[in-house]
Amino acid sequence: MKHLFVLDPIAQINPCKDSSAALMQAAQRASIEIWACTPSDLQAQGDKAFAIATEVVPEPWISVGKPQSQLLADFQCIWMRKDPPVDEAFLYATHLLEVAERDGVLVLNKPASLRAWNEKLGALRYSKLMAPTLVASRVFELASFAREQGEVVVKPLGGKGGQGVVRVAKDAPGLESLLELLTQQERLPVMMQKFLPTVVEGDKRILLVDGSPLGAINRRPKSGDFRSNLALGGQAEKTELSVREEDICKKIGPDLKKAGLFFVGIDVIGGMLSEINVTSPTGIREVENLMNVPLADQVISKLLEKLG
């Protein structure tokens, strides 16, 4: 059995923290042959898709073979794990992966759903589970919403890892000027949400596999910041799911499974759904280290069950 991982250059991966590294190593332990490429290595000729890929031995980290042209239809599974932004190159890669999908290859996550489920906008399907939220480009509408809510956070729709997220009070000087900057003079929509003070107690990352929660961590912001993302210095902590969080998973899990979103990380703050991360969710290493569970191996086991 052969699996292909489409991701950022392997030289950029930190195996001690990266979920893609954890998944590749778990796949190797399951006697799966591992190959890797970047989106730029994907190509199509006629109705067949190929990748200029390298065979990888990920454990111990890492041995990489010489690049070879590989027919995508020869892989039983392709993991699309390229980090955001979801730009033109990312979108074109999903279309090329759909060529393999038509040949019967399982692509995770499903390319069409990667396009349809923006990591900020996708959560709007479950707006009743969220804090008050507005997505808009117009400064007047955004400023009015901010003053109505008292204090808000503003998120770029294409951001990752908490980058570019701003906390704003309703009476902040120059509010309109800031919103002009964030919307690029009203050309790009942003997401504005009521600020939840409970974020100081943590932002919970819950990993769902084939629609069911399999692991979670609490991410507590570092001193002086409200953003809890691990990439920005947030501290991972052991946690368990609350009744409310289990209910959120039950409500959205079947839809994720139906959409072919096999490996997803949702973010919950104070019992409120914040984001649904579908491109390259992180958190496996932290769950494994804090909870002492072989999460990556469990993910691969569920995948092999799915493949039959």
PDB file of C-alpha atoms in Angstrom:
ATOM      1  CA  MET A   1       0.000   0.000   0.000  1.00  0.00           C
ATOM      2  CA  LYS A   2       1.260   3.470  -0.960  1.00  0.00           C
ATOM      3  CA  HIS A   3       0.233   6.842   0.473  1.00  0.00           C
ATOM      4  CA  LEU A   4       1.205  10.261  -0.896  1.00  0.00           C
ATOM      5  CA  PHE A   5       1.505  13.331   1.332  1.00  0.00           C
ATOM      6  CA  VAL A   6       1.129  16.679  -0.453  1.00  0.00           C
ATOM      7  CA  LEU A   7       2.616  19.276   1.865  1.00  0.00           C
ATOM      8  CA  ASP A   8       5.109  22.045   2.353  1.00  0.00           C
ATOM      9  CA  PRO A   9       8.780  21.191   1.690  1.00  0.00           C
ATOM     10  CA  ILE A  10       9.883  18.470   4.105  1.00  0.00           C
ATOM     11  CA  ALA A  11      12.883  20.552   5.143  1.00  0.00           C
ATOM     12  CA  GLN A  12      10.423  22.974   6.784  1.00  0.00           C
ATOM     13  CA  ILE A  13       8.774  20.284   8.942  1.00  0.00           C
ATOM     14  CA  ASN A  14       9.595  20.015  12.632  1.00  0.00           C
ATOM     15  CA  PRO A  15       8.985  16.333  13.423  1.00  0.00           C
ATOM     16  CA  CYS A  16       8.623  17.028  17.157  1.00  0.00           C
ATOM     17  CA  LYS A  17       5.602  19.259  16.577  1.00  0.00           C
ATOM     18  CA  ASP A  18       4.196  18.595  13.120  1.00  0.00           C
ATOM     19  CA  SER A  19       1.037  16.513  12.699  1.00  0.00           C
ATOM     20  CA  SER A  20       2.012  15.545   9.147  1.00  0.00           C
ATOM     21  CA  ALA A  21       5.231  14.015  10.469  1.00  0.00           C
ATOM     22  CA  ALA A  22       3.236  12.125  13.098  1.00  0.00           C
ATOM     23  CA  LEU A  23       0.859  10.758  10.457  1.00  0.00           C
ATOM     24  CA  MET A  24       3.682   9.719   8.135  1.00  0.00           C
ATOM     25  CA  GLN A  25       5.467   7.903  10.947  1.00  0.00           C
ATOM     26  CA  ALA A  26       2.263   6.152  12.020  1.00  0.00           C
ATOM     27  CA  ALA A  27       1.620   5.101   8.420  1.00  0.00           C
ATOM     28  CA  GLN A  28       5.121   3.650   8.219  1.00  0.00           C
ATOM     29  CA  ARG A  29       4.466   1.668  11.398  1.00  0.00           C
ATOM     30  CA  ALA A  30       1.392   0.268   9.629  1.00  0.00           C
ATOM     31  CA  SER A  31       3.663  -0.983   6.792  1.00  0.00           C
ATOM     32  CA  ILE A  32       2.496   1.695   4.353  1.00  0.00           C
ATOM     33  CA  GLU A  33       4.947   3.004   1.753  1.00  0.00           C
ATOM     34  CA  ILE A  34       5.239   6.788   2.154  1.00  0.00           C
ATOM     35  CA  TRP A  35       5.792   9.291  -0.635  1.00  0.00           C
ATOM     36  CA  ALA A  36       5.811  13.083  -0.460  1.00  0.00           C
ATOM     37  CA  CYS A  37       5.567  16.058  -2.801  1.00  0.00           C
ATOM     38  CA  THR A  38       4.593  19.714  -2.796  1.00  0.00           C
ATOM     39  CA  PRO A  39       1.595  21.132  -4.704  1.00  0.00           C
ATOM     40  CA  SER A  40       4.017  22.420  -7.340  1.00  0.00           C
ATOM     41  CA  ASP A  41       4.977  18.804  -8.082  1.00  0.00           C
ATOM     42  CA  LEU A  42       1.450  17.875  -9.210  1.00  0.00           C
ATOM     43  CA  GLN A  43       0.696  17.697 -12.937  1.00  0.00           C
ATOM     44  CA  ALA A  44      -1.771  16.204 -15.393  1.00  0.00           C
ATOM     45  CA  GLN A  45      -1.377  14.854 -18.900  1.00  0.00           C
ATOM     46  CA  GLY A  46      -4.595  14.053 -20.643  1.00  0.00           C
ATOM     47  CA  ASP A  47      -6.939  12.483 -18.108  1.00  0.00           C
ATOM     48  CA  LYS A  48      -4.150  11.200 -15.844  1.00  0.00           C
ATOM     49  CA  ALA A  49      -2.521  13.006 -12.941  1.00  0.00           C
ATOM     50  CA  PHE A  50       1.062  12.550 -11.783  1.00  0.00           C
ATOM     51  CA  ALA A  51       3.387  13.818  -9.081  1.00  0.00           C
ATOM     52  CA  ILE A  52       7.136  14.309  -9.065  1.00  0.00           C
ATOM     53  CA  ALA A  53       7.403  12.670  -5.658  1.00  0.00           C
ATOM     54  CA  THR A  54      10.078  11.280  -3.380  1.00  0.00           C
ATOM     55  CA  GLU A  55       9.856   8.122  -1.322  1.00  0.00           C
ATOM     56  CA  VAL A  56      10.220   8.926   2.360  1.00  0.00           C
ATOM     57  CA  VAL A  57      11.327   6.913   5.370  1.00  0.00           C
ATOM     58  CA  PRO A  58      10.005   9.144   8.164  1.00  0.00           C
ATOM     59  CA  GLU A  59      11.182   7.221  11.210  1.00  0.00           C
ATOM     60  CA  PRO A  60      13.765   7.993  12.407  1.00  0.00           C
ATOM     61  CA  TRP A  61      13.384  11.432  10.842  1.00  0.00           C
ATOM     62  CA  ILE A  62      14.063  11.447   7.843  1.00  0.00           C
ATOM     63  CA  SER A  63      15.408   9.697   4.740  1.00  0.00           C
ATOM     64  CA  VAL A  64      14.302  10.947   1.334  1.00  0.00           C
ATOM     65  CA  GLY A  65      14.814   9.237  -2.012  1.00  0.00           C
ATOM     66  CA  LYS A  66      15.299  10.694  -5.469  1.00  0.00           C
ATOM     67  CA  PRO A  67      12.335  12.431  -7.119  1.00  0.00           C
ATOM     68  CA  GLN A  68      10.364  10.173  -9.466  1.00  0.00           C
ATOM     69  CA  SER A  69       7.268  10.600 -11.590  1.00  0.00           C
ATOM     70  CA  GLN A  70       4.413   8.716  -9.938  1.00  0.00           C
ATOM     71  CA  LEU A  71       0.928   8.110 -11.318  1.00  0.00           C
ATOM     72  CA  LEU A  72      -1.510   9.355  -8.690  1.00  0.00           C
ATOM     73  CA  ALA A  73      -3.872   6.492  -9.446  1.00  0.00           C
ATOM     74  CA  ASP A  74      -1.224   4.115  -8.062  1.00  0.00           C
ATOM     75  CA  PHE A  75      -1.725   5.510  -4.545  1.00  0.00           C
ATOM     76  CA  GLN A  76      -4.465   4.154  -2.327  1.00  0.00           C
ATOM     77  CA  CYS A  77      -4.632   7.417  -0.384  1.00  0.00           C
ATOM     78  CA  ILE A  78      -3.405  10.976  -0.883  1.00  0.00           C
ATOM     79  CA  TRP A  79      -3.149  13.334   2.082  1.00  0.00           C
ATOM     80  CA  MET A  80      -3.509  17.018   1.136  1.00  0.00           C
ATOM     81  CA  ARG A  81      -1.671  18.654   4.041  1.00  0.00           C
ATOM     82  CA  LYS A  82      -0.395  21.934   2.570  1.00  0.00           C
ATOM     83  CA  ASP A  83      -0.569  24.744   5.109  1.00  0.00           C
ATOM     84  CA  PRO A  84      -2.650  27.858   4.317  1.00  0.00           C
ATOM     85  CA  PRO A  85      -2.976  30.284   2.696  1.00  0.00           C
ATOM     86  CA  VAL A  86      -5.600  28.788   0.440  1.00  0.00           C
ATOM     87  CA  ASP A  87      -4.374  30.742  -2.564  1.00  0.00           C
ATOM     88  CA  GLU A  88      -4.561  30.107  -6.307  1.00  0.00           C
ATOM     89  CA  ALA A  89      -1.797  27.499  -6.178  1.00  0.00           C
ATOM     90  CA  PHE A  90      -3.611  25.623  -3.403  1.00  0.00           C
ATOM     91  CA  LEU A  91      -6.908  25.695  -5.292  1.00  0.00           C
ATOM     92  CA  TYR A  92      -5.365  24.481  -8.534  1.00  0.00           C
ATOM     93  CA  ALA A  93      -3.729  21.628  -6.609  1.00  0.00           C
ATOM     94  CA  THR A  94      -7.155  20.520  -5.373  1.00  0.00           C
ATOM     95  CA  HIS A  95      -8.385  20.373  -8.968  1.00  0.00           C
ATOM     96  CA  LEU A  96      -5.423  18.203  -9.969  1.00  0.00           C
ATOM     97  CA  LEU A  97      -6.094  15.916  -7.012  1.00  0.00           C
ATOM     98  CA  GLU A  98      -9.656  15.502  -8.228  1.00  0.00           C
ATOM     99  CA  VAL A  99      -8.251  13.812 -11.328  1.00  0.00           C
ATOM    100  CA  ALA A 100      -6.866  11.122  -9.015  1.00  0.00           C
ATOM    101  CA  GLU A 101     -10.147  11.055  -7.109  1.00  0.00           C
ATOM    102  CA  ARG A 102     -11.983  10.204 -10.343  1.00  0.00           C
ATOM    103  CA  ASP A 103      -9.635   7.233 -10.696  1.00  0.00           C
ATOM    104  CA  GLY A 104     -10.781   5.942  -7.306  1.00  0.00           C
ATOM    105  CA  VAL A 105      -8.045   7.327  -5.063  1.00  0.00           C
ATOM    106  CA  LEU A 106      -9.141   8.474  -1.601  1.00  0.00           C
ATOM    107  CA  VAL A 107      -8.003  12.083  -1.153  1.00  0.00           C
ATOM    108  CA  LEU A 108      -7.989  13.493   2.385  1.00  0.00           C
ATOM    109  CA  ASN A 109      -9.422  15.902   2.896  1.00  0.00           C
ATOM    110  CA  LYS A 110     -11.801  15.837  -0.091  1.00  0.00           C
ATOM    111  CA  PRO A 111     -10.622  18.483  -2.593  1.00  0.00           C
ATOM    112  CA  ALA A 112     -14.071  19.949  -3.273  1.00  0.00           C
ATOM    113  CA  SER A 113     -14.678  20.337   0.455  1.00  0.00           C
ATOM    114  CA  LEU A 114     -11.294  22.009   0.970  1.00  0.00           C
ATOM    115  CA  ARG A 115     -12.554  24.654  -1.442  1.00  0.00           C
ATOM    116  CA  ALA A 116     -16.042  24.865   0.050  1.00  0.00           C
ATOM    117  CA  TRP A 117     -15.156  24.906   3.759  1.00  0.00           C
ATOM    118  CA  ASN A 118     -13.145  28.069   4.335  1.00  0.00           C
ATOM    119  CA  GLU A 119     -11.687  27.696   7.832  1.00  0.00           C
ATOM    120  CA  LYS A 120     -13.468  30.823   9.061  1.00  0.00           C
ATOM    121  CA  LEU A 121     -16.600  30.871   6.882  1.00  0.00           C
ATOM    122  CA  GLY A 122     -17.245  27.139   7.167  1.00  0.00           C
ATOM    123  CA  ALA A 123     -18.234  27.583  10.795  1.00  0.00           C
ATOM    124  CA  LEU A 124     -21.124  29.863   9.752  1.00  0.00           C
ATOM    125  CA  ARG A 125     -23.071  26.702   8.946  1.00  0.00           C
ATOM    126  CA  TYR A 126     -23.382  26.412  12.713  1.00  0.00           C
ATOM    127  CA  SER A 127     -23.850  30.067  13.627  1.00  0.00           C
ATOM    128  CA  LYS A 128     -26.099  29.162  16.587  1.00  0.00           C
ATOM    129  CA  LEU A 129     -23.090  27.449  18.161  1.00  0.00           C
ATOM    130  CA  MET A 130     -20.902  30.541  17.721  1.00  0.00           C
ATOM    131  CA  ALA A 131     -20.407  33.883  19.405  1.00  0.00           C
ATOM    132  CA  PRO A 132     -22.133  36.788  17.578  1.00  0.00           C
ATOM    133  CA  THR A 133     -20.354  37.050  14.231  1.00  0.00           C
ATOM    134  CA  LEU A 134     -20.332  39.382  11.238  1.00  0.00           C
ATOM    135  CA  VAL A 135     -18.518  38.868   7.928  1.00  0.00           C
ATOM    136  CA  ALA A 136     -18.334  42.063   5.903  1.00  0.00           C
ATOM    137  CA  SER A 137     -16.168  44.462   3.940  1.00  0.00           C
ATOM    138  CA  ARG A 138     -17.983  47.729   4.664  1.00  0.00           C
ATOM    139  CA  VAL A 139     -16.395  49.770   7.410  1.00  0.00           C
ATOM    140  CA  PHE A 140     -19.691  51.277   8.575  1.00  0.00           C
ATOM    141  CA  GLU A 141     -21.260  47.853   9.144  1.00  0.00           C
ATOM    142  CA  LEU A 142     -18.194  46.496  10.913  1.00  0.00           C
ATOM    143  CA  ALA A 143     -17.813  49.550  13.142  1.00  0.00           C
ATOM    144  CA  SER A 144     -21.504  49.438  14.061  1.00  0.00           C
ATOM    145  CA  PHE A 145     -21.208  45.763  14.984  1.00  0.00           C
ATOM    146  CA  ALA A 146     -18.113  46.433  17.089  1.00  0.00           C
ATOM    147  CA  ARG A 147     -19.881  49.188  19.027  1.00  0.00           C
ATOM    148  CA  GLU A 148     -22.912  46.958  19.525  1.00  0.00           C
ATOM    149  CA  GLN A 149     -20.816  44.082  20.907  1.00  0.00           C
ATOM    150  CA  GLY A 150     -18.492  46.207  23.043  1.00  0.00           C
ATOM    151  CA  GLU A 151     -15.281  44.362  22.253  1.00  0.00           C
ATOM    152  CA  VAL A 152     -14.496  42.205  19.229  1.00  0.00           C
ATOM    153  CA  VAL A 153     -11.798  40.273  17.442  1.00  0.00           C
ATOM    154  CA  VAL A 154     -11.219  40.730  13.725  1.00  0.00           C
ATOM    155  CA  LYS A 155      -9.861  37.830  11.669  1.00  0.00           C
ATOM    156  CA  PRO A 156      -8.584  37.756   8.082  1.00  0.00           C
ATOM    157  CA  LEU A 157     -10.459  35.019   6.214  1.00  0.00           C
ATOM    158  CA  GLY A 158      -7.261  33.580   4.751  1.00  0.00           C
ATOM    159  CA  GLY A 159      -5.142  33.685   7.874  1.00  0.00           C
ATOM    160  CA  LYS A 160      -3.583  30.835   9.831  1.00  0.00           C
ATOM    161  CA  GLY A 161      -2.172  30.250  13.275  1.00  0.00           C
ATOM    162  CA  GLY A 162      -3.716  33.414  14.717  1.00  0.00           C
ATOM    163  CA  GLN A 163      -1.728  35.650  12.374  1.00  0.00           C
ATOM    164  CA  GLY A 164      -3.373  39.009  11.749  1.00  0.00           C
ATOM    165  CA  VAL A 165      -6.095  38.554  14.383  1.00  0.00           C
ATOM    166  CA  VAL A 166      -6.805  41.874  16.116  1.00  0.00           C
ATOM    167  CA  ARG A 167      -8.719  42.641  19.326  1.00  0.00           C
ATOM    168  CA  VAL A 168     -10.596  45.936  19.242  1.00  0.00           C
ATOM    169  CA  ALA A 169     -12.666  47.830  21.836  1.00  0.00           C
ATOM    170  CA  LYS A 170     -15.763  49.727  20.687  1.00  0.00           C
ATOM    171  CA  ASP A 171     -14.288  53.076  21.721  1.00  0.00           C
ATOM    172  CA  ALA A 172     -10.833  52.445  20.241  1.00  0.00           C
ATOM    173  CA  PRO A 173      -9.432  55.610  18.636  1.00  0.00           C
ATOM    174  CA  GLY A 174      -9.268  55.331  14.872  1.00  0.00           C
ATOM    175  CA  LEU A 175     -11.577  52.302  14.707  1.00  0.00           C
ATOM    176  CA  GLU A 176     -12.720  53.133  11.189  1.00  0.00           C
ATOM    177  CA  SER A 177      -9.143  53.671  10.008  1.00  0.00           C
ATOM    178  CA  LEU A 178      -8.122  50.290  11.401  1.00  0.00           C
ATOM    179  CA  LEU A 179     -11.042  48.613   9.637  1.00  0.00           C
ATOM    180  CA  GLU A 180     -10.106  50.333   6.375  1.00  0.00           C
ATOM    181  CA  LEU A 181      -6.652  48.823   6.727  1.00  0.00           C
ATOM    182  CA  LEU A 182      -7.901  45.329   7.615  1.00  0.00           C
ATOM    183  CA  THR A 183     -10.393  45.265   4.735  1.00  0.00           C
ATOM    184  CA  GLN A 184      -7.892  46.783   2.303  1.00  0.00           C
ATOM    185  CA  GLN A 185     -10.144  49.802   1.771  1.00  0.00           C
ATOM    186  CA  GLU A 186     -13.337  47.718   1.785  1.00  0.00           C
ATOM    187  CA  ARG A 187     -12.100  45.327  -0.907  1.00  0.00           C
ATOM    188  CA  LEU A 188     -11.817  42.196   1.257  1.00  0.00           C
ATOM    189  CA  PRO A 189     -14.298  40.844   3.803  1.00  0.00           C
ATOM    190  CA  VAL A 190     -13.119  40.018   7.301  1.00  0.00           C
ATOM    191  CA  MET A 191     -14.713  38.077  10.138  1.00  0.00           C
ATOM    192  CA  MET A 192     -15.618  40.030  13.265  1.00  0.00           C
ATOM    193  CA  GLN A 193     -16.687  38.168  16.409  1.00  0.00           C
ATOM    194  CA  LYS A 194     -17.668  39.238  19.896  1.00  0.00           C
ATOM    195  CA  PHE A 195     -14.601  38.902  22.118  1.00  0.00           C
ATOM    196  CA  LEU A 196     -14.947  36.075  24.638  1.00  0.00           C
ATOM    197  CA  PRO A 197     -13.050  36.882  27.874  1.00  0.00           C
ATOM    198  CA  THR A 198     -12.982  33.167  28.710  1.00  0.00           C
ATOM    199  CA  VAL A 199     -10.198  32.808  26.133  1.00  0.00           C
ATOM    200  CA  VAL A 200      -7.772  33.552  28.993  1.00  0.00           C
ATOM    201  CA  GLU A 201      -8.713  30.083  30.296  1.00  0.00           C
ATOM    202  CA  GLY A 202      -7.900  28.565  26.932  1.00  0.00           C
ATOM    203  CA  ASP A 203      -9.015  27.794  23.410  1.00  0.00           C
ATOM    204  CA  LYS A 204      -9.759  24.108  22.996  1.00  0.00           C
ATOM    205  CA  ARG A 205      -8.542  22.306  19.857  1.00  0.00           C
ATOM    206  CA  ILE A 206     -10.631  19.187  19.244  1.00  0.00           C
ATOM    207  CA  LEU A 207      -9.501  16.724  16.580  1.00  0.00           C
ATOM    208  CA  LEU A 208     -12.283  14.885  14.767  1.00  0.00           C
ATOM    209  CA  VAL A 209     -11.520  11.824  12.647  1.00  0.00           C
ATOM    210  CA  ASP A 210     -14.196  10.675  10.213  1.00  0.00           C
ATOM    211  CA  GLY A 211     -16.732  12.758  12.117  1.00  0.00           C
ATOM    212  CA  SER A 212     -15.887  11.639  15.671  1.00  0.00           C
ATOM    213  CA  PRO A 213     -13.706  13.382  18.308  1.00  0.00           C
ATOM    214  CA  LEU A 214     -10.506  11.439  18.901  1.00  0.00           C
ATOM    215  CA  GLY A 215      -8.402  13.850  20.956  1.00  0.00           C
ATOM    216  CA  ALA A 216      -8.231  17.382  22.350  1.00  0.00           C
ATOM    217  CA  ILE A 217      -5.932  19.877  24.013  1.00  0.00           C
ATOM    218  CA  ASN A 218      -6.486  23.204  25.720  1.00  0.00           C
ATOM    219  CA  ARG A 219      -4.335  26.060  24.444  1.00  0.00           C
ATOM    220  CA  ARG A 220      -3.773  28.869  26.932  1.00  0.00           C
ATOM    221  CA  PRO A 221      -2.524  32.263  25.661  1.00  0.00           C
ATOM    222  CA  LYS A 222       0.890  33.456  26.723  1.00  0.00           C
ATOM    223  CA  SER A 223       1.066  36.398  29.079  1.00  0.00           C
ATOM    224  CA  GLY A 224       0.141  39.666  27.407  1.00  0.00           C
ATOM    225  CA  ASP A 225      -1.665  38.098  24.422  1.00  0.00           C
ATOM    226  CA  PHE A 226      -5.225  36.925  23.833  1.00  0.00           C
ATOM    227  CA  ARG A 227      -4.319  34.538  20.995  1.00  0.00           C
ATOM    228  CA  SER A 228      -3.805  30.985  22.131  1.00  0.00           C
ATOM    229  CA  ASN A 229      -2.290  29.523  18.968  1.00  0.00           C
ATOM    230  CA  LEU A 230       0.703  27.306  19.699  1.00  0.00           C
ATOM    231  CA  ALA A 231       2.626  28.948  16.851  1.00  0.00           C
ATOM    232  CA  LEU A 232       2.314  32.251  18.729  1.00  0.00           C
ATOM    233  CA  GLY A 233       3.473  30.938  22.075  1.00  0.00           C
ATOM    234  CA  GLY A 234       0.258  29.436  23.441  1.00  0.00           C
ATOM    235  CA  GLN A 235       0.715  26.713  26.057  1.00  0.00           C
ATOM    236  CA  ALA A 236      -0.843  23.286  25.458  1.00  0.00           C
ATOM    237  CA  GLU A 237      -2.583  21.659  28.426  1.00  0.00           C
ATOM    238  CA  LYS A 238      -4.327  18.365  29.129  1.00  0.00           C
ATOM    239  CA  THR A 239      -8.090  18.527  28.861  1.00  0.00           C
ATOM    240  CA  GLU A 240     -11.326  16.608  28.568  1.00  0.00           C
ATOM    241  CA  LEU A 241     -14.413  17.464  26.558  1.00  0.00           C
ATOM    242  CA  SER A 242     -17.277  19.158  28.353  1.00  0.00           C
ATOM    243  CA  VAL A 243     -20.886  18.163  27.723  1.00  0.00           C
ATOM    244  CA  ARG A 244     -21.252  21.294  25.574  1.00  0.00           C
ATOM    245  CA  GLU A 245     -18.185  20.414  23.503  1.00  0.00           C
ATOM    246  CA  GLU A 246     -19.391  16.850  23.011  1.00  0.00           C
ATOM    247  CA  ASP A 247     -22.700  18.282  21.823  1.00  0.00           C
ATOM    248  CA  ILE A 248     -20.914  20.533  19.312  1.00  0.00           C
ATOM    249  CA  CYS A 249     -19.049  17.501  17.941  1.00  0.00           C
ATOM    250  CA  LYS A 250     -22.293  15.532  17.627  1.00  0.00           C
ATOM    251  CA  LYS A 251     -23.921  18.382  15.714  1.00  0.00           C
ATOM    252  CA  ILE A 252     -21.136  18.960  13.182  1.00  0.00           C
ATOM    253  CA  GLY A 253     -19.452  15.536  12.995  1.00  0.00           C
ATOM    254  CA  PRO A 254     -21.936  13.873  10.601  1.00  0.00           C
ATOM    255  CA  ASP A 255     -21.670  16.825   8.198  1.00  0.00           C
ATOM    256  CA  LEU A 256     -17.874  16.669   8.224  1.00  0.00           C
ATOM    257  CA  LYS A 257     -17.976  12.942   7.476  1.00  0.00           C
ATOM    258  CA  LYS A 258     -20.492  13.411   4.669  1.00  0.00           C
ATOM    259  CA  ALA A 259     -18.303  16.134   3.140  1.00  0.00           C
ATOM    260  CA  GLY A 260     -15.247  13.848   3.086  1.00  0.00           C
ATOM    261  CA  LEU A 261     -13.467  15.909   5.729  1.00  0.00           C
ATOM    262  CA  PHE A 262     -11.710  12.991   7.400  1.00  0.00           C
ATOM    263  CA  PHE A 263      -9.246  14.858   9.643  1.00  0.00           C
ATOM    264  CA  VAL A 264     -10.483  18.145  11.104  1.00  0.00           C
ATOM    265  CA  GLY A 265      -9.546  20.394  14.002  1.00  0.00           C
ATOM    266  CA  ILE A 266     -12.269  22.549  15.500  1.00  0.00           C
ATOM    267  CA  ASP A 267     -11.617  25.406  17.920  1.00  0.00           C
ATOM    268  CA  VAL A 268     -13.971  26.067  20.842  1.00  0.00           C
ATOM    269  CA  ILE A 269     -13.735  29.013  23.258  1.00  0.00           C
ATOM    270  CA  GLY A 270     -15.951  29.080  26.316  1.00  0.00           C
ATOM    271  CA  GLY A 271     -18.320  26.580  24.770  1.00  0.00           C
ATOM    272  CA  MET A 272     -18.580  28.567  21.536  1.00  0.00           C
ATOM    273  CA  LEU A 273     -17.438  27.208  18.174  1.00  0.00           C
ATOM    274  CA  SER A 274     -14.798  29.495  16.698  1.00  0.00           C
ATOM    275  CA  GLU A 275     -13.272  27.809  13.613  1.00  0.00           C
ATOM    276  CA  ILE A 276     -13.332  24.567  11.639  1.00  0.00           C
ATOM    277  CA  ASN A 277      -9.792  23.816  10.416  1.00  0.00           C
ATOM    278  CA  VAL A 278      -9.748  21.500   7.387  1.00  0.00           C
ATOM    279  CA  THR A 279      -6.538  22.187   5.461  1.00  0.00           C
ATOM    280  CA  SER A 280      -3.734  20.920   7.711  1.00  0.00           C
ATOM    281  CA  PRO A 281      -5.011  20.701  11.303  1.00  0.00           C
ATOM    282  CA  THR A 282      -2.385  20.451  14.021  1.00  0.00           C
ATOM    283  CA  GLY A 283      -2.409  19.078  17.552  1.00  0.00           C
ATOM    284  CA  ILE A 284      -1.522  15.395  17.211  1.00  0.00           C
ATOM    285  CA  ARG A 285       1.872  15.675  18.905  1.00  0.00           C
ATOM    286  CA  GLU A 286       0.454  17.682  21.804  1.00  0.00           C
ATOM    287  CA  VAL A 287      -2.371  15.191  22.383  1.00  0.00           C
ATOM    288  CA  GLU A 288       0.092  12.304  22.273  1.00  0.00           C
ATOM    289  CA  ASN A 289       2.524  13.941  24.683  1.00  0.00           C
ATOM    290  CA  LEU A 290      -0.016  15.299  27.162  1.00  0.00           C
ATOM    291  CA  MET A 291      -2.605  12.536  27.112  1.00  0.00           C
ATOM    292  CA  ASN A 292      -0.206   9.611  26.554  1.00  0.00           C
ATOM    293  CA  VAL A 293      -2.257   8.162  23.685  1.00  0.00           C
ATOM    294  CA  PRO A 294      -0.967   6.995  20.263  1.00  0.00           C
ATOM    295  CA  LEU A 295      -3.277   9.366  18.398  1.00  0.00           C
ATOM    296  CA  ALA A 296      -1.525   9.230  15.004  1.00  0.00           C
ATOM    297  CA  ASP A 297      -1.674   5.434  15.039  1.00  0.00           C
ATOM    298  CA  GLN A 298      -5.371   5.624  15.895  1.00  0.00           C
ATOM    299  CA  VAL A 299      -5.960   7.965  12.941  1.00  0.00           C
ATOM    300  CA  ILE A 300      -4.179   5.607  10.539  1.00  0.00           C
ATOM    301  CA  SER A 301      -6.122   2.643  11.974  1.00  0.00           C
ATOM    302  CA  LYS A 302      -9.425   4.426  11.269  1.00  0.00           C
ATOM    303  CA  LEU A 303      -8.202   5.245   7.774  1.00  0.00           C
ATOM    304  CA  LEU A 304      -7.331   1.625   7.039  1.00  0.00           C
ATOM    305  CA  GLU A 305     -10.813   0.626   8.238  1.00  0.00           C
ATOM    306  CA  LYS A 306     -12.240   3.172   5.808  1.00  0.00           C
ATOM    307  CA  LEU A 307     -10.132   1.846   2.943  1.00  0.00           C
ATOM    308  CA  GLY A 308     -11.336  -1.674   3.746  1.00  0.00           C
TER     309      GLY A 308
END
